[in-house]
Short mmCIF file of C-alpha atoms and ligand atoms in Angstrom, two decimals:
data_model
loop_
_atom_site.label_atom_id
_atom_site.label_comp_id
_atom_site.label_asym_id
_atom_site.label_seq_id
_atom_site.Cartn_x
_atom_site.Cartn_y
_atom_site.Cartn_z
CA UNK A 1 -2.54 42.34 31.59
CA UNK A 2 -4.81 39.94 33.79
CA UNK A 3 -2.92 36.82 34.84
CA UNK A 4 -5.77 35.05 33.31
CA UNK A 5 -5.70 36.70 29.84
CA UNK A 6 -3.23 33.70 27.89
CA UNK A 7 -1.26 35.34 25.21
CA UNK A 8 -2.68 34.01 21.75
CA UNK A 9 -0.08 34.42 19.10
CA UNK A 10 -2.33 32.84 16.19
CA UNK A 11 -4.46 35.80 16.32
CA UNK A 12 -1.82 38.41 15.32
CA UNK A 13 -1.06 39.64 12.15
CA UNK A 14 1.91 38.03 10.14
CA UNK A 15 5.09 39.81 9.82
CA UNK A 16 5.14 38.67 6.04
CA UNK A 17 1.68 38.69 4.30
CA UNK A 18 1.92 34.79 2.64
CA UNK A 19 -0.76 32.38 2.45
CA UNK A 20 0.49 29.16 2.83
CA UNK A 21 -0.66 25.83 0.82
CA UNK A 22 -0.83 23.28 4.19
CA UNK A 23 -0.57 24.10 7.67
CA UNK A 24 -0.73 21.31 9.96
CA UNK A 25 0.58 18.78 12.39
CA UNK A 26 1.73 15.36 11.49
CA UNK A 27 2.56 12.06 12.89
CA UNK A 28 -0.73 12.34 15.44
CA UNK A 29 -1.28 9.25 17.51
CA UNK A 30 -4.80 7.43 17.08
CA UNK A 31 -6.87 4.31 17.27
CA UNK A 32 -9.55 4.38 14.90
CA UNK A 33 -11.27 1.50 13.65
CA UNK A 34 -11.52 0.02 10.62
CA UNK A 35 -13.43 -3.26 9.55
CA UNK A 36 -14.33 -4.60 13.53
CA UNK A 37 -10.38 -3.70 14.23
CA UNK A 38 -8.91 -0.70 16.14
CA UNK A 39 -5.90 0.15 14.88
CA UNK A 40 -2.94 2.18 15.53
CA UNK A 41 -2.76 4.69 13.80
CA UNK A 42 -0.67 8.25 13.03
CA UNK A 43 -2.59 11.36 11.60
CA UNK A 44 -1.86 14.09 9.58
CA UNK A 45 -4.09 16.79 9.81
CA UNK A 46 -3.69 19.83 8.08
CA UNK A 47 -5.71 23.27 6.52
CA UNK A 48 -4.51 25.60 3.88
CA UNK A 49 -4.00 29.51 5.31
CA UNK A 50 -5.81 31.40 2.81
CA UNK A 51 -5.05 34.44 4.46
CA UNK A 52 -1.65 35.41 4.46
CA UNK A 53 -2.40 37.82 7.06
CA UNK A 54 -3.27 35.87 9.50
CA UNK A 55 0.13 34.38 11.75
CA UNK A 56 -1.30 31.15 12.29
CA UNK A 57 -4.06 28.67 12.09
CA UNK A 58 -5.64 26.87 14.76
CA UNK A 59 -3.77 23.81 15.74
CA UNK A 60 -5.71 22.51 18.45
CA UNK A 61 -9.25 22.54 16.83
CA UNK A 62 -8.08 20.24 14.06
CA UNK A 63 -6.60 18.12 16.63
CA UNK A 64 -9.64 17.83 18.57
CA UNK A 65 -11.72 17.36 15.37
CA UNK A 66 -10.13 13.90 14.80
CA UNK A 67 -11.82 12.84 18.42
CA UNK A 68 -14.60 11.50 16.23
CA UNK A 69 -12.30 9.07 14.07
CA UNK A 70 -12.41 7.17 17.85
CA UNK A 71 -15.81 6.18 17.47
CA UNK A 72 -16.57 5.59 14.16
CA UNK A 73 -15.45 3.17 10.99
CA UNK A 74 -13.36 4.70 8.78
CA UNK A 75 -15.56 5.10 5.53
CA UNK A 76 -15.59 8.68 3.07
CA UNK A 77 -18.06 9.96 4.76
CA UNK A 78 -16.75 9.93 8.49
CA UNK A 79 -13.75 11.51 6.52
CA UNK A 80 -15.20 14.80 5.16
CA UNK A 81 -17.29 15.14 8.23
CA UNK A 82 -13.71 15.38 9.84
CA UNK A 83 -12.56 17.82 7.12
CA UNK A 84 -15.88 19.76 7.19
CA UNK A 85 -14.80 20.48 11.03
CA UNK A 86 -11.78 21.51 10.08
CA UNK A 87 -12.87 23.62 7.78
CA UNK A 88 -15.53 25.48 9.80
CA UNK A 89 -13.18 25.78 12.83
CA UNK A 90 -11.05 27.51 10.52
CA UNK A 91 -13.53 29.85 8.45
CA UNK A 92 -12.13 33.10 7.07
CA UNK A 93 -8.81 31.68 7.18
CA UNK A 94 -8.66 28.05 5.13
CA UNK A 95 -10.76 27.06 2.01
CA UNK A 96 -9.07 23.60 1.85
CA UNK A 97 -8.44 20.20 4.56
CA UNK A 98 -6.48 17.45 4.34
CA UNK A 99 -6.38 14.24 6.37
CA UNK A 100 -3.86 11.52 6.12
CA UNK A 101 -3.84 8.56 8.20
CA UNK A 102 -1.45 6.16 8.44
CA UNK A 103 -1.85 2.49 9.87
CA UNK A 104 -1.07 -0.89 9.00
CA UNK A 105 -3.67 -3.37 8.50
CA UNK A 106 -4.27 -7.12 9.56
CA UNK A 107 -5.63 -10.10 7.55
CA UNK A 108 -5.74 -13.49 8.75
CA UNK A 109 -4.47 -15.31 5.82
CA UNK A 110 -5.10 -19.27 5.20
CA UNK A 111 -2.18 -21.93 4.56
CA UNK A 112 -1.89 -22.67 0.92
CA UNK A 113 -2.56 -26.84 2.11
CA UNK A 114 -2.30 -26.93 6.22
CA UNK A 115 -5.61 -26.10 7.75
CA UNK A 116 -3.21 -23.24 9.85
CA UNK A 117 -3.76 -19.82 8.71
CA UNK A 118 -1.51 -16.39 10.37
CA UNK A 119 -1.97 -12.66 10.49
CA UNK A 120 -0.11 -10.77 7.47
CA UNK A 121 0.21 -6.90 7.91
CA UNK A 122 -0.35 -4.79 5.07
CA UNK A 123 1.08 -0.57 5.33
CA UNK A 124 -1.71 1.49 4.03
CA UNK A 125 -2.22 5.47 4.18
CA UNK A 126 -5.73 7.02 3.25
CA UNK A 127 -5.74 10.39 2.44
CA UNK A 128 -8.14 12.95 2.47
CA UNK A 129 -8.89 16.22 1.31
CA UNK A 130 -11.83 18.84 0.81
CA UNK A 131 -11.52 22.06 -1.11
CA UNK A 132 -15.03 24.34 -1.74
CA UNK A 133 -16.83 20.99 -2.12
CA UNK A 134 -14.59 18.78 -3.93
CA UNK A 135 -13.82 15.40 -1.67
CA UNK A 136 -11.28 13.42 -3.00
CA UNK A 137 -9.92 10.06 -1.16
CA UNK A 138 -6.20 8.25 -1.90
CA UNK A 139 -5.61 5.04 -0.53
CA UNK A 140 -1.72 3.64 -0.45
CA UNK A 141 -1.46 -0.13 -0.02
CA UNK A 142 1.32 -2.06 -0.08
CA UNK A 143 1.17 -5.19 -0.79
CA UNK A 144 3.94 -7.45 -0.46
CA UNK A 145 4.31 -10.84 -2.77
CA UNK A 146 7.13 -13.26 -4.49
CA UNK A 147 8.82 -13.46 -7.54
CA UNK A 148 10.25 -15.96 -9.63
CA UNK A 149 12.95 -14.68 -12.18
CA UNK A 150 11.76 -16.14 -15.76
CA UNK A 151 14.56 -15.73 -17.47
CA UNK A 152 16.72 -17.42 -14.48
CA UNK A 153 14.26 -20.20 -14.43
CA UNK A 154 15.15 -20.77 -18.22
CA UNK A 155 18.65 -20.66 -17.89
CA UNK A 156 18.25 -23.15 -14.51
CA UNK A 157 16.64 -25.49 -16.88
CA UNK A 158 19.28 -25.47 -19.81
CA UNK A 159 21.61 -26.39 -17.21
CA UNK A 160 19.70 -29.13 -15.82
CA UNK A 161 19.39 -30.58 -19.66
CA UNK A 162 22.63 -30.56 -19.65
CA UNK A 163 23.85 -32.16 -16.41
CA UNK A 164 21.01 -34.72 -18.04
CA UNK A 165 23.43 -35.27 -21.12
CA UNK A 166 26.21 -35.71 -19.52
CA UNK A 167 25.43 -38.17 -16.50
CA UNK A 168 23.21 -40.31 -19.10
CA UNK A 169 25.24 -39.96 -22.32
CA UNK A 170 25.84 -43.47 -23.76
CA UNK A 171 23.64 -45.27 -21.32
CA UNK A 172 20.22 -46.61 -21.41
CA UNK A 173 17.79 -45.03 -20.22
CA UNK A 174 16.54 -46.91 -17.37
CA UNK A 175 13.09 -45.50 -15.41
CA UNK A 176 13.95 -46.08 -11.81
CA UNK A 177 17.93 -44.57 -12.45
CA UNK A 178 15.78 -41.12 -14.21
CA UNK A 179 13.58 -41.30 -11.16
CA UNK A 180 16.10 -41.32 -8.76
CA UNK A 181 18.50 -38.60 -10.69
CA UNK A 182 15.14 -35.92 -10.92
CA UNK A 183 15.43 -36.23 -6.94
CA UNK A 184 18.88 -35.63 -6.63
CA UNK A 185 20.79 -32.48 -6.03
CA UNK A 186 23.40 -33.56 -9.21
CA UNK A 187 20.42 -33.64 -11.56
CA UNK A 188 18.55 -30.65 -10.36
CA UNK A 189 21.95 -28.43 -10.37
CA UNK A 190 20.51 -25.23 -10.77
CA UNK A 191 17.53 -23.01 -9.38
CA UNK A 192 15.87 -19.92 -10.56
CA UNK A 193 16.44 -16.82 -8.08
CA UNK A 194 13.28 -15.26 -6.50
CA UNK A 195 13.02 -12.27 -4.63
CA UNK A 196 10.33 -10.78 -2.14
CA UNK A 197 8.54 -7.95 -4.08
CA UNK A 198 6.10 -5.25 -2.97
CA UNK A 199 3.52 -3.44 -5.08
CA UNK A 200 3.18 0.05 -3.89
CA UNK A 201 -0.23 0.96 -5.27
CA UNK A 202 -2.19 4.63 -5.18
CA UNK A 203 -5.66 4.72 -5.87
CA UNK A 204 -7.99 7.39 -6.47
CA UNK A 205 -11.71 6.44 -5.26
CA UNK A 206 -14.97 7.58 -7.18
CA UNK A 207 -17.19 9.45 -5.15
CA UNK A 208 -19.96 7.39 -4.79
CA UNK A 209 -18.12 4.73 -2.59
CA UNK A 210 -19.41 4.36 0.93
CA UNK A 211 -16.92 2.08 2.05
CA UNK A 212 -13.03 2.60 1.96
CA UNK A 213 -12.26 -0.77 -0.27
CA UNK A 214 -8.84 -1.58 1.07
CA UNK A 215 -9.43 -5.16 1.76
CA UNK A 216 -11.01 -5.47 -1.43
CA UNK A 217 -7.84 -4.22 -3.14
CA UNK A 218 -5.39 -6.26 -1.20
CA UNK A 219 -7.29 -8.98 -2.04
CA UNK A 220 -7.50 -8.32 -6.17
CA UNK A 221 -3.78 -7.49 -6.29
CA UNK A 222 -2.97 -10.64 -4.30
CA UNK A 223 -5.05 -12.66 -6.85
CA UNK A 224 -3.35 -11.22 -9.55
CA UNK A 225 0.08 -11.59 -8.65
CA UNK A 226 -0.64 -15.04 -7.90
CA UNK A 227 2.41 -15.56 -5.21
CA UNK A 228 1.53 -13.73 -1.98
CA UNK A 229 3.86 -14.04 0.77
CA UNK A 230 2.56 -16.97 3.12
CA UNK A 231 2.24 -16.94 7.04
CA UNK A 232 1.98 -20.12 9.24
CA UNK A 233 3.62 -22.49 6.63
CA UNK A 234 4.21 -26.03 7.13
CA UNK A 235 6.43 -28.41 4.62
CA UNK A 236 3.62 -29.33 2.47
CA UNK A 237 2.60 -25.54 2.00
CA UNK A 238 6.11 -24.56 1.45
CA UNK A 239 6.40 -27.49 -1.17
CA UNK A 240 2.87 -25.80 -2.83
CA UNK A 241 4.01 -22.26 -2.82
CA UNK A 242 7.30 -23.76 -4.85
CA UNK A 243 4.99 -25.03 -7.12
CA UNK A 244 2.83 -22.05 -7.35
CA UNK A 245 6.02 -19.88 -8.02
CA UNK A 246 7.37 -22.51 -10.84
CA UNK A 247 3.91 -21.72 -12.92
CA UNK A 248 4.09 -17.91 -11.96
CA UNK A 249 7.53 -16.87 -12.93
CA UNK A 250 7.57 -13.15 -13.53
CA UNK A 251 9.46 -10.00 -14.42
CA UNK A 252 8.54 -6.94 -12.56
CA UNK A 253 7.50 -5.89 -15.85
CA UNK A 254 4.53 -8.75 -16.13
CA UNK A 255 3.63 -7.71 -12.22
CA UNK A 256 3.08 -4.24 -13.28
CA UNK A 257 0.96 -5.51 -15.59
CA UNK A 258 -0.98 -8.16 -14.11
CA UNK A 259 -1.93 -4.94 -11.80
CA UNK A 260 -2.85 -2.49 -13.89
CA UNK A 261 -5.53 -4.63 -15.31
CA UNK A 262 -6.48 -5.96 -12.52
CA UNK A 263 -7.38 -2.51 -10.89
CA UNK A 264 -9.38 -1.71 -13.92
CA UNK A 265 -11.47 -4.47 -13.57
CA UNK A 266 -12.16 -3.08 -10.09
CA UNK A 267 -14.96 -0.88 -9.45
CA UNK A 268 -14.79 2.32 -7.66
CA UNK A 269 -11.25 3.31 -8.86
CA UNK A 270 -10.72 7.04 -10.86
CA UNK A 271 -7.39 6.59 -11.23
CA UNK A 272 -4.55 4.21 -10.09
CA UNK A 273 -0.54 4.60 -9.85
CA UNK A 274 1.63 1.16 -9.69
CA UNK A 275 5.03 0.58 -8.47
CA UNK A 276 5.97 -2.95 -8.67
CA UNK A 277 9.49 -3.55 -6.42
CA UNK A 278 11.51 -7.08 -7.25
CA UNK A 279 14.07 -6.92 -4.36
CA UNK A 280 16.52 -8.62 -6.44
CA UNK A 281 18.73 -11.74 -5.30
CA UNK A 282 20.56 -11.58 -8.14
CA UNK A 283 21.92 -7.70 -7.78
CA UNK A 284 21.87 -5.70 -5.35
CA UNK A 285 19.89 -3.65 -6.88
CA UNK A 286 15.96 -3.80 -7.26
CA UNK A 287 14.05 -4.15 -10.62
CA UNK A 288 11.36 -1.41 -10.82
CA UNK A 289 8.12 -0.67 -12.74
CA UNK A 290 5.50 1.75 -12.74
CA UNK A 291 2.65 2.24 -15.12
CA UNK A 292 -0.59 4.23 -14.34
CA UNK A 293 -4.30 5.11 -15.41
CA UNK A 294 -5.80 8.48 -15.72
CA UNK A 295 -3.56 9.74 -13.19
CA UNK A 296 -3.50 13.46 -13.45
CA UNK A 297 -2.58 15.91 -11.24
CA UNK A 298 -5.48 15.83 -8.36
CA UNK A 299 -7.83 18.87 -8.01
N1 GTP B 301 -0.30 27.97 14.66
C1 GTP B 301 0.67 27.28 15.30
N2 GTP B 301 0.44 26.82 16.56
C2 GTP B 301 1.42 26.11 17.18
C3 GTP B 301 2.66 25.84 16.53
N3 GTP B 301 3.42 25.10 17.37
C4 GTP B 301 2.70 24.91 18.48
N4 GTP B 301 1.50 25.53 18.40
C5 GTP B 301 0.55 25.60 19.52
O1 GTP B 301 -0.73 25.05 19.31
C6 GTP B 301 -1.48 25.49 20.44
C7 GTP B 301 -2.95 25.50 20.11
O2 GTP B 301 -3.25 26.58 19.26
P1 GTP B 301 -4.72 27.15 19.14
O3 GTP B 301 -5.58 26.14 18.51
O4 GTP B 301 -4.66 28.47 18.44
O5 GTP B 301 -5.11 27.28 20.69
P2 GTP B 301 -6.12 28.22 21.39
O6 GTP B 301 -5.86 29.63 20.95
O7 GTP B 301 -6.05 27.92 22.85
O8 GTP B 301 -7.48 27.71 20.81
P3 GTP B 301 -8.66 28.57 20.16
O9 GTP B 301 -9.19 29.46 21.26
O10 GTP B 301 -9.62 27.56 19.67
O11 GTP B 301 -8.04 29.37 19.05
C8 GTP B 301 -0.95 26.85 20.81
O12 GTP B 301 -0.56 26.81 22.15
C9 GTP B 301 0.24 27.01 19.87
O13 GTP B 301 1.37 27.58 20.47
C10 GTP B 301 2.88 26.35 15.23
O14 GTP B 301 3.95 26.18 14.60
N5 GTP B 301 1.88 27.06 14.65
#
């Protein structure tokens, strides 16, 4: 053997004849850009091996296939060109690609009253695959949000009533004394638990789309659950978001909900998956609910 010849132990035959459903590397450092940021993100890039003859696939041209997520906004398109390379690097041995990338995104999110606004990080994963020449895209967004307990919130305010009875029982009513009780800890003896929740959505996109909508998304879930967490918060936006939770109590069961139609009302979306997570206070334990829309298995 020439000292130059390099041993290439893809190119053998396999011991066991097996194709294999994904082949692939995972947890791939990259900054690719997305809406004017760069972000940093992990890639999984993967092909199936059709032939289960072959030993191995081609690692390094699928890793140097994601070069052009560098230059380029993330969008579907920039996405199956990625999965088309991987693909034709791989011919004779792979008929399908996948692509997962994992990054967090930033949104500089105003005070509910300050003029101050901060940066709120939201987890998302888009995930791509191309088999023949079906392209299907999955985005995974969480979105993180708070939660007032209704049914503690009720039971806060039978107590209150009756702390009322009993300090004012067989007294008259005078305005300033009511006043001055409402503001007191010994009239307002009880509060309603709340809990930071997440919404774990999955999305299937339509193929049409030319944009990834994640921002759009984050934004209608937000609206719908009414309570987003805050960022640069200042007394009077702390006292507004106590008000905003007061007239937005909710089970998990009315987030799931709120969701659901929400996404419909979205356009773009196939098919949607919701897990709504209320990190309980009151247990230790979370309250959970999912519901979903025309969420098959994918092709
Ligand atoms: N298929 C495969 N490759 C692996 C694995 N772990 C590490 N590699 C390495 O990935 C490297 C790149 O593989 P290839 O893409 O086949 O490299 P190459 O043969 O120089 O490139 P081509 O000439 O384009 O085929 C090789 O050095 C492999 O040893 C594994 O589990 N499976």
């Amino acid at each position: 053997m020439n000292a130059l010849t390099l041993p290439d132990i893809a190119a053998q035959a396999s011991r066991q004849a097996l194709p294999l459903e994904w082949v692939g590397m995972c947890g791939i450092a990259l900054p690719v850009l997305f809406d004017g940021q760069r972000l940093n993100a992990k890639a999984d890039a993967g092909v199936s091996l059709d032939d289960g003859n072959a030993r191995g696939i081609h690692m390094s041209r699928l890793y140097l296939a994601l070069e052009l997520l560098e230059q380029e906004s993330l969008s579907p398109a920039l996405l199956r060109r990625v999965l088309q390379r991987f693909l034709e690097s791989h011919e004779d041995l792979s008929s399908s690609a996948h692509l997962t990338i994992h990054a967090d995104v930033l949104l500089k999110r105003q005070a509910l009253i300050s003029p101050l606004a901060g940066w709120k990080s939201y987890p998302v994963s888009i995930e791509a695959r191309l088999k023949n020449t079906m392209f299907h895209v999955e985005l995974k967004i969480d979105v993180p949000y708070s939660s007032t307990c209704p049914c503690s919130a009720a039971l806060s305010r039978q107590l209150i009533q009756q702390q009322f009875v009993n300090d004012f029982a067989n007294k008259s009513l005078q305005h300033a004394d009511v006043l001055a009780w409402l503001g007191s800890t010994n009239g307002i003896v009880a509060t309603p638990h709340s809990q930071r929740s997440s919404a774990k959505l999955r999305v299937r996109l339509a193929d049409f789309l030319d944009n990834l909508p994640l921002i759009a998304i984050i934004n209608d879930a937000e609206a719908a659950l009414g309570t987003a967490v805050q960022t640069a918060v200042k007394r009077a936006d702390e006292q507004a978001f106590a008000l905003a939770n007061g007239q937005n109590l909710m089970f998990c069961e009315d987030a799931a909900r709120r969701l659901n139609l929400a996404l419909k009302r979205s356009t773009g979306i196939n098919a949607f998956h919701i897990r709504v997570i209320h990190a309980e206070s009151l247990h230790a334990h979370d309250a959970v609910a999912e519901t979903r829309f025309n969420w098959g298995q994918p092709q």
